[in-house]
Amino acid sequence: MAKAEKLPSSIDENYIIKKLDKYVKFNKDKKIFEFDKDKNLSLEELNFLESKISETNKRLNNLIISDNEQIKYLSKKVKVTSTPNLKEGAYLRYAEGIDAIDFYWWGMDIWLSKTTLNKAVATGTIIAGVFISSARILVALQILGVWTPVPGGIYMKVHYPFGIAEVRWHG
């Protein structure tokens, strides 16, 4: 029987994710995340895992990989990257950044390039069939204290259901 334990508040979601991560694995054959139903986990922890993994698996099932995107299935994540559209010998590769999404059982790490951001502030963007709204992008930029034009690429850590947990510059 699962022991009763109150989960920390949403502020401590990183703590919960770190604690439960050892129970989760990616099944490369089925292309889904799965978890061990350990008897030491509380009912709340099991429900937390089930809800996050269900959301992630739905997203993975709906991925649409375009011709300029690559997908890799790894032991703890699914990685989708776009081929950068940079001119030959471009010296600003560092400032441009990349477009990519790493899918984990708990959410996503999203990288958006400078070019994508400057277009997406008005319309949003799509990576692997995942729509990232202009409103979310503007929130991330406001956290960094920037409006447009955007000087470089950004990284966002997102917990489902699409709550921004961290934002920083990348390049």
PDB file of C-alpha atoms in Angstrom:
ATOM      1  CA  MET A   1       0.000   0.000   0.000  1.00  0.00           C
ATOM      2  CA  ALA A   2       1.286   3.467  -0.864  1.00  0.00           C
ATOM      3  CA  LYS A   3       2.313   5.597   2.095  1.00  0.00           C
ATOM      4  CA  ALA A   4       0.527   8.899   2.704  1.00  0.00           C
ATOM      5  CA  GLU A   5       2.737  11.885   2.002  1.00  0.00           C
ATOM      6  CA  LYS A   6       1.740  15.434   1.160  1.00  0.00           C
ATOM      7  CA  LEU A   7       3.514  16.673  -1.953  1.00  0.00           C
ATOM      8  CA  PRO A   8       5.325  20.015  -1.707  1.00  0.00           C
ATOM      9  CA  SER A   9       3.660  23.056  -3.283  1.00  0.00           C
ATOM     10  CA  SER A  10       4.027  23.850  -6.989  1.00  0.00           C
ATOM     11  CA  ILE A  11       6.937  26.113  -6.058  1.00  0.00           C
ATOM     12  CA  ASP A  12       8.808  22.932  -5.145  1.00  0.00           C
ATOM     13  CA  GLU A  13       7.981  21.160  -8.404  1.00  0.00           C
ATOM     14  CA  ASN A  14      11.700  20.876  -9.218  1.00  0.00           C
ATOM     15  CA  TYR A  15      12.146  18.944  -5.953  1.00  0.00           C
ATOM     16  CA  ILE A  16       9.329  16.556  -6.889  1.00  0.00           C
ATOM     17  CA  ILE A  17      10.680  16.062 -10.407  1.00  0.00           C
ATOM     18  CA  LYS A  18      14.172  15.329  -9.107  1.00  0.00           C
ATOM     19  CA  LYS A  19      12.809  12.865  -6.542  1.00  0.00           C
ATOM     20  CA  LEU A  20      10.618  10.972  -9.016  1.00  0.00           C
ATOM     21  CA  ASP A  21      12.931  11.047 -12.041  1.00  0.00           C
ATOM     22  CA  LYS A  22      14.602   7.745 -11.091  1.00  0.00           C
ATOM     23  CA  TYR A  23      11.270   5.937 -11.551  1.00  0.00           C
ATOM     24  CA  VAL A  24      10.807   7.103 -15.159  1.00  0.00           C
ATOM     25  CA  LYS A  25      12.329   5.755 -18.364  1.00  0.00           C
ATOM     26  CA  PHE A  26      11.709   6.185 -22.059  1.00  0.00           C
ATOM     27  CA  ASN A  27      10.677   3.026 -23.907  1.00  0.00           C
ATOM     28  CA  LYS A  28      12.354   3.427 -27.310  1.00  0.00           C
ATOM     29  CA  ASP A  29      10.386   0.541 -28.857  1.00  0.00           C
ATOM     30  CA  LYS A  30       6.965   1.943 -27.914  1.00  0.00           C
ATOM     31  CA  LYS A  31       8.195   5.572 -28.106  1.00  0.00           C
ATOM     32  CA  ILE A  32       6.547   6.465 -24.801  1.00  0.00           C
ATOM     33  CA  PHE A  33       7.591   7.355 -21.259  1.00  0.00           C
ATOM     34  CA  GLU A  34       6.828   4.758 -18.579  1.00  0.00           C
ATOM     35  CA  PHE A  35       7.333   4.595 -14.816  1.00  0.00           C
ATOM     36  CA  ASP A  36       7.814   1.931 -12.164  1.00  0.00           C
ATOM     37  CA  LYS A  37       4.913   1.793  -9.722  1.00  0.00           C
ATOM     38  CA  ASP A  38       7.174   1.544  -6.682  1.00  0.00           C
ATOM     39  CA  LYS A  39       5.377   0.623  -3.456  1.00  0.00           C
ATOM     40  CA  ASN A  40       7.318   3.342  -1.615  1.00  0.00           C
ATOM     41  CA  LEU A  41       5.639   6.085  -3.648  1.00  0.00           C
ATOM     42  CA  SER A  42       2.616   7.841  -2.205  1.00  0.00           C
ATOM     43  CA  LEU A  43      -0.700   7.946  -4.032  1.00  0.00           C
ATOM     44  CA  GLU A  44      -0.131  11.657  -4.736  1.00  0.00           C
ATOM     45  CA  GLU A  45       3.299  10.917  -6.210  1.00  0.00           C
ATOM     46  CA  LEU A  46       1.876   8.142  -8.392  1.00  0.00           C
ATOM     47  CA  ASN A  47      -0.900  10.466  -9.592  1.00  0.00           C
ATOM     48  CA  PHE A  48       1.657  13.215 -10.291  1.00  0.00           C
ATOM     49  CA  LEU A  49       3.770  10.818 -12.388  1.00  0.00           C
ATOM     50  CA  GLU A  50       0.740   9.452 -14.205  1.00  0.00           C
ATOM     51  CA  SER A  51      -0.598  12.895 -15.084  1.00  0.00           C
ATOM     52  CA  LYS A  52       2.741  14.306 -16.302  1.00  0.00           C
ATOM     53  CA  ILE A  53       3.648  11.185 -18.286  1.00  0.00           C
ATOM     54  CA  SER A  54       0.194  11.024 -19.859  1.00  0.00           C
ATOM     55  CA  GLU A  55       0.517  14.657 -21.018  1.00  0.00           C
ATOM     56  CA  THR A  56       4.012  14.045 -22.400  1.00  0.00           C
ATOM     57  CA  ASN A  57       3.025  10.865 -24.231  1.00  0.00           C
ATOM     58  CA  LYS A  58       0.081  12.683 -25.853  1.00  0.00           C
ATOM     59  CA  ARG A  59       2.455  15.393 -27.066  1.00  0.00           C
ATOM     60  CA  LEU A  60       4.933  12.822 -28.398  1.00  0.00           C
ATOM     61  CA  ASN A  61       2.136  11.015 -30.211  1.00  0.00           C
ATOM     62  CA  ASN A  62       1.214  14.269 -31.992  1.00  0.00           C
ATOM     63  CA  LEU A  63       4.721  15.286 -33.090  1.00  0.00           C
ATOM     64  CA  ILE A  64       5.067  16.351 -36.708  1.00  0.00           C
ATOM     65  CA  ILE A  65       8.688  16.310 -37.821  1.00  0.00           C
ATOM     66  CA  SER A  66       9.395  18.562 -40.814  1.00  0.00           C
ATOM     67  CA  ASP A  67      12.130  18.086 -43.421  1.00  0.00           C
ATOM     68  CA  ASN A  68      14.508  20.440 -41.593  1.00  0.00           C
ATOM     69  CA  GLU A  69      14.019  18.768 -38.186  1.00  0.00           C
ATOM     70  CA  GLN A  70      15.728  15.737 -36.682  1.00  0.00           C
ATOM     71  CA  ILE A  71      14.436  13.536 -33.842  1.00  0.00           C
ATOM     72  CA  LYS A  72      16.484  11.433 -31.421  1.00  0.00           C
ATOM     73  CA  TYR A  73      15.089   9.013 -28.841  1.00  0.00           C
ATOM     74  CA  LEU A  74      17.315   8.882 -25.741  1.00  0.00           C
ATOM     75  CA  SER A  75      16.978   7.110 -22.378  1.00  0.00           C
ATOM     76  CA  LYS A  76      15.443  10.070 -20.497  1.00  0.00           C
ATOM     77  CA  LYS A  77      14.258  12.403 -23.264  1.00  0.00           C
ATOM     78  CA  VAL A  78      13.175  12.865 -26.862  1.00  0.00           C
ATOM     79  CA  LYS A  79      15.173  15.551 -28.685  1.00  0.00           C
ATOM     80  CA  VAL A  80      13.912  17.463 -31.739  1.00  0.00           C
ATOM     81  CA  THR A  81      16.253  19.958 -33.403  1.00  0.00           C
ATOM     82  CA  SER A  82      15.932  22.169 -36.458  1.00  0.00           C
ATOM     83  CA  THR A  83      18.785  22.674 -38.871  1.00  0.00           C
ATOM     84  CA  PRO A  84      19.935  26.286 -38.478  1.00  0.00           C
ATOM     85  CA  ASN A  85      19.391  28.462 -41.524  1.00  0.00           C
ATOM     86  CA  LEU A  86      22.659  30.391 -41.390  1.00  0.00           C
ATOM     87  CA  LYS A  87      24.711  31.802 -44.207  1.00  0.00           C
ATOM     88  CA  GLU A  88      27.994  30.084 -45.013  1.00  0.00           C
ATOM     89  CA  GLY A  89      30.763  31.416 -42.776  1.00  0.00           C
ATOM     90  CA  ALA A  90      28.357  33.436 -40.629  1.00  0.00           C
ATOM     91  CA  TYR A  91      30.335  34.887 -37.755  1.00  0.00           C
ATOM     92  CA  LEU A  92      27.267  35.381 -35.539  1.00  0.00           C
ATOM     93  CA  ARG A  93      26.423  31.695 -35.048  1.00  0.00           C
ATOM     94  CA  TYR A  94      26.818  32.247 -31.297  1.00  0.00           C
ATOM     95  CA  ALA A  95      24.244  35.058 -31.198  1.00  0.00           C
ATOM     96  CA  GLU A  96      21.793  33.232 -33.468  1.00  0.00           C
ATOM     97  CA  GLY A  97      21.155  30.157 -31.305  1.00  0.00           C
ATOM     98  CA  ILE A  98      19.113  27.107 -32.335  1.00  0.00           C
ATOM     99  CA  ASP A  99      15.509  25.911 -32.472  1.00  0.00           C
ATOM    100  CA  ALA A 100      15.006  22.725 -30.478  1.00  0.00           C
ATOM    101  CA  ILE A 101      12.752  20.970 -27.983  1.00  0.00           C
ATOM    102  CA  ASP A 102      13.769  18.283 -25.508  1.00  0.00           C
ATOM    103  CA  PHE A 103      10.721  16.387 -24.225  1.00  0.00           C
ATOM    104  CA  TYR A 104      10.959  14.960 -20.708  1.00  0.00           C
ATOM    105  CA  TRP A 105       8.268  13.226 -18.672  1.00  0.00           C
ATOM    106  CA  TRP A 106       7.692  16.439 -16.693  1.00  0.00           C
ATOM    107  CA  GLY A 107       7.801  19.035 -19.470  1.00  0.00           C
ATOM    108  CA  MET A 108      10.098  20.498 -22.096  1.00  0.00           C
ATOM    109  CA  ASP A 109      13.329  22.380 -22.574  1.00  0.00           C
ATOM    110  CA  ILE A 110      12.810  24.782 -25.487  1.00  0.00           C
ATOM    111  CA  TRP A 111      15.497  26.673 -27.396  1.00  0.00           C
ATOM    112  CA  LEU A 112      14.451  29.439 -29.782  1.00  0.00           C
ATOM    113  CA  SER A 113      16.902  31.186 -32.094  1.00  0.00           C
ATOM    114  CA  LYS A 114      17.185  34.940 -32.509  1.00  0.00           C
ATOM    115  CA  THR A 115      15.601  34.773 -35.985  1.00  0.00           C
ATOM    116  CA  THR A 116      12.704  32.612 -34.776  1.00  0.00           C
ATOM    117  CA  LEU A 117      12.077  34.896 -31.791  1.00  0.00           C
ATOM    118  CA  ASN A 118      12.001  38.066 -33.861  1.00  0.00           C
ATOM    119  CA  LYS A 119       9.360  36.498 -36.130  1.00  0.00           C
ATOM    120  CA  ALA A 120       7.472  34.674 -33.366  1.00  0.00           C
ATOM    121  CA  VAL A 121       6.759  37.685 -31.147  1.00  0.00           C
ATOM    122  CA  ALA A 122       3.924  38.522 -33.550  1.00  0.00           C
ATOM    123  CA  THR A 123       2.715  35.086 -34.657  1.00  0.00           C
ATOM    124  CA  GLY A 124       4.141  32.380 -32.406  1.00  0.00           C
ATOM    125  CA  THR A 125       6.135  29.484 -33.812  1.00  0.00           C
ATOM    126  CA  ILE A 126       5.875  25.751 -34.405  1.00  0.00           C
ATOM    127  CA  ILE A 127       8.603  23.202 -33.680  1.00  0.00           C
ATOM    128  CA  ALA A 128       7.855  19.509 -34.324  1.00  0.00           C
ATOM    129  CA  GLY A 129       4.164  20.357 -34.574  1.00  0.00           C
ATOM    130  CA  VAL A 130       4.186  22.008 -31.116  1.00  0.00           C
ATOM    131  CA  PHE A 131       2.764  25.539 -31.234  1.00  0.00           C
ATOM    132  CA  ILE A 132       4.488  28.049 -28.963  1.00  0.00           C
ATOM    133  CA  SER A 133       2.250  31.112 -28.760  1.00  0.00           C
ATOM    134  CA  SER A 134       3.487  34.664 -29.122  1.00  0.00           C
ATOM    135  CA  ALA A 135       2.042  35.358 -25.644  1.00  0.00           C
ATOM    136  CA  ARG A 136       4.328  32.725 -24.072  1.00  0.00           C
ATOM    137  CA  ILE A 137       7.307  34.038 -26.012  1.00  0.00           C
ATOM    138  CA  LEU A 138       6.580  37.607 -24.896  1.00  0.00           C
ATOM    139  CA  VAL A 139       6.326  36.457 -21.256  1.00  0.00           C
ATOM    140  CA  ALA A 140       9.739  34.774 -21.557  1.00  0.00           C
ATOM    141  CA  LEU A 141      11.240  37.916 -23.096  1.00  0.00           C
ATOM    142  CA  GLN A 142       9.703  40.109 -20.386  1.00  0.00           C
ATOM    143  CA  ILE A 143      11.300  37.872 -17.746  1.00  0.00           C
ATOM    144  CA  LEU A 144      14.633  38.636 -19.430  1.00  0.00           C
ATOM    145  CA  GLY A 145      13.752  42.345 -19.554  1.00  0.00           C
ATOM    146  CA  VAL A 146      13.757  42.527 -23.349  1.00  0.00           C
ATOM    147  CA  TRP A 147      11.282  43.628 -25.985  1.00  0.00           C
ATOM    148  CA  THR A 148      12.048  43.562 -29.708  1.00  0.00           C
ATOM    149  CA  PRO A 149      14.313  43.319 -31.601  1.00  0.00           C
ATOM    150  CA  VAL A 150      15.624  40.317 -29.693  1.00  0.00           C
ATOM    151  CA  PRO A 151      19.440  40.291 -29.455  1.00  0.00           C
ATOM    152  CA  GLY A 152      19.933  36.497 -29.237  1.00  0.00           C
ATOM    153  CA  GLY A 153      18.383  33.083 -28.734  1.00  0.00           C
ATOM    154  CA  ILE A 154      16.663  32.010 -25.503  1.00  0.00           C
ATOM    155  CA  TYR A 155      16.190  28.825 -23.492  1.00  0.00           C
ATOM    156  CA  MET A 156      12.968  28.046 -21.579  1.00  0.00           C
ATOM    157  CA  LYS A 157      12.317  25.223 -19.128  1.00  0.00           C
ATOM    158  CA  VAL A 158       8.589  24.506 -19.228  1.00  0.00           C
ATOM    159  CA  HIS A 159       6.610  22.346 -16.806  1.00  0.00           C
ATOM    160  CA  TYR A 160       3.274  20.980 -18.005  1.00  0.00           C
ATOM    161  CA  PRO A 161       0.741  22.490 -18.361  1.00  0.00           C
ATOM    162  CA  PHE A 162       2.993  25.043 -20.041  1.00  0.00           C
ATOM    163  CA  GLY A 163       4.252  26.932 -17.022  1.00  0.00           C
ATOM    164  CA  ILE A 164       7.587  28.662 -17.595  1.00  0.00           C
ATOM    165  CA  ALA A 165       9.946  27.517 -14.821  1.00  0.00           C
ATOM    166  CA  GLU A 166      13.178  29.099 -16.111  1.00  0.00           C
ATOM    167  CA  VAL A 167      14.306  31.452 -18.885  1.00  0.00           C
ATOM    168  CA  ARG A 168      17.814  32.454 -19.932  1.00  0.00           C
ATOM    169  CA  TRP A 169      19.834  33.465 -22.980  1.00  0.00           C
ATOM    170  CA  HIS A 170      21.472  30.752 -25.038  1.00  0.00           C
ATOM    171  CA  GLY A 171      23.802  30.781 -27.944  1.00  0.00           C
TER     172      GLY A 171
END
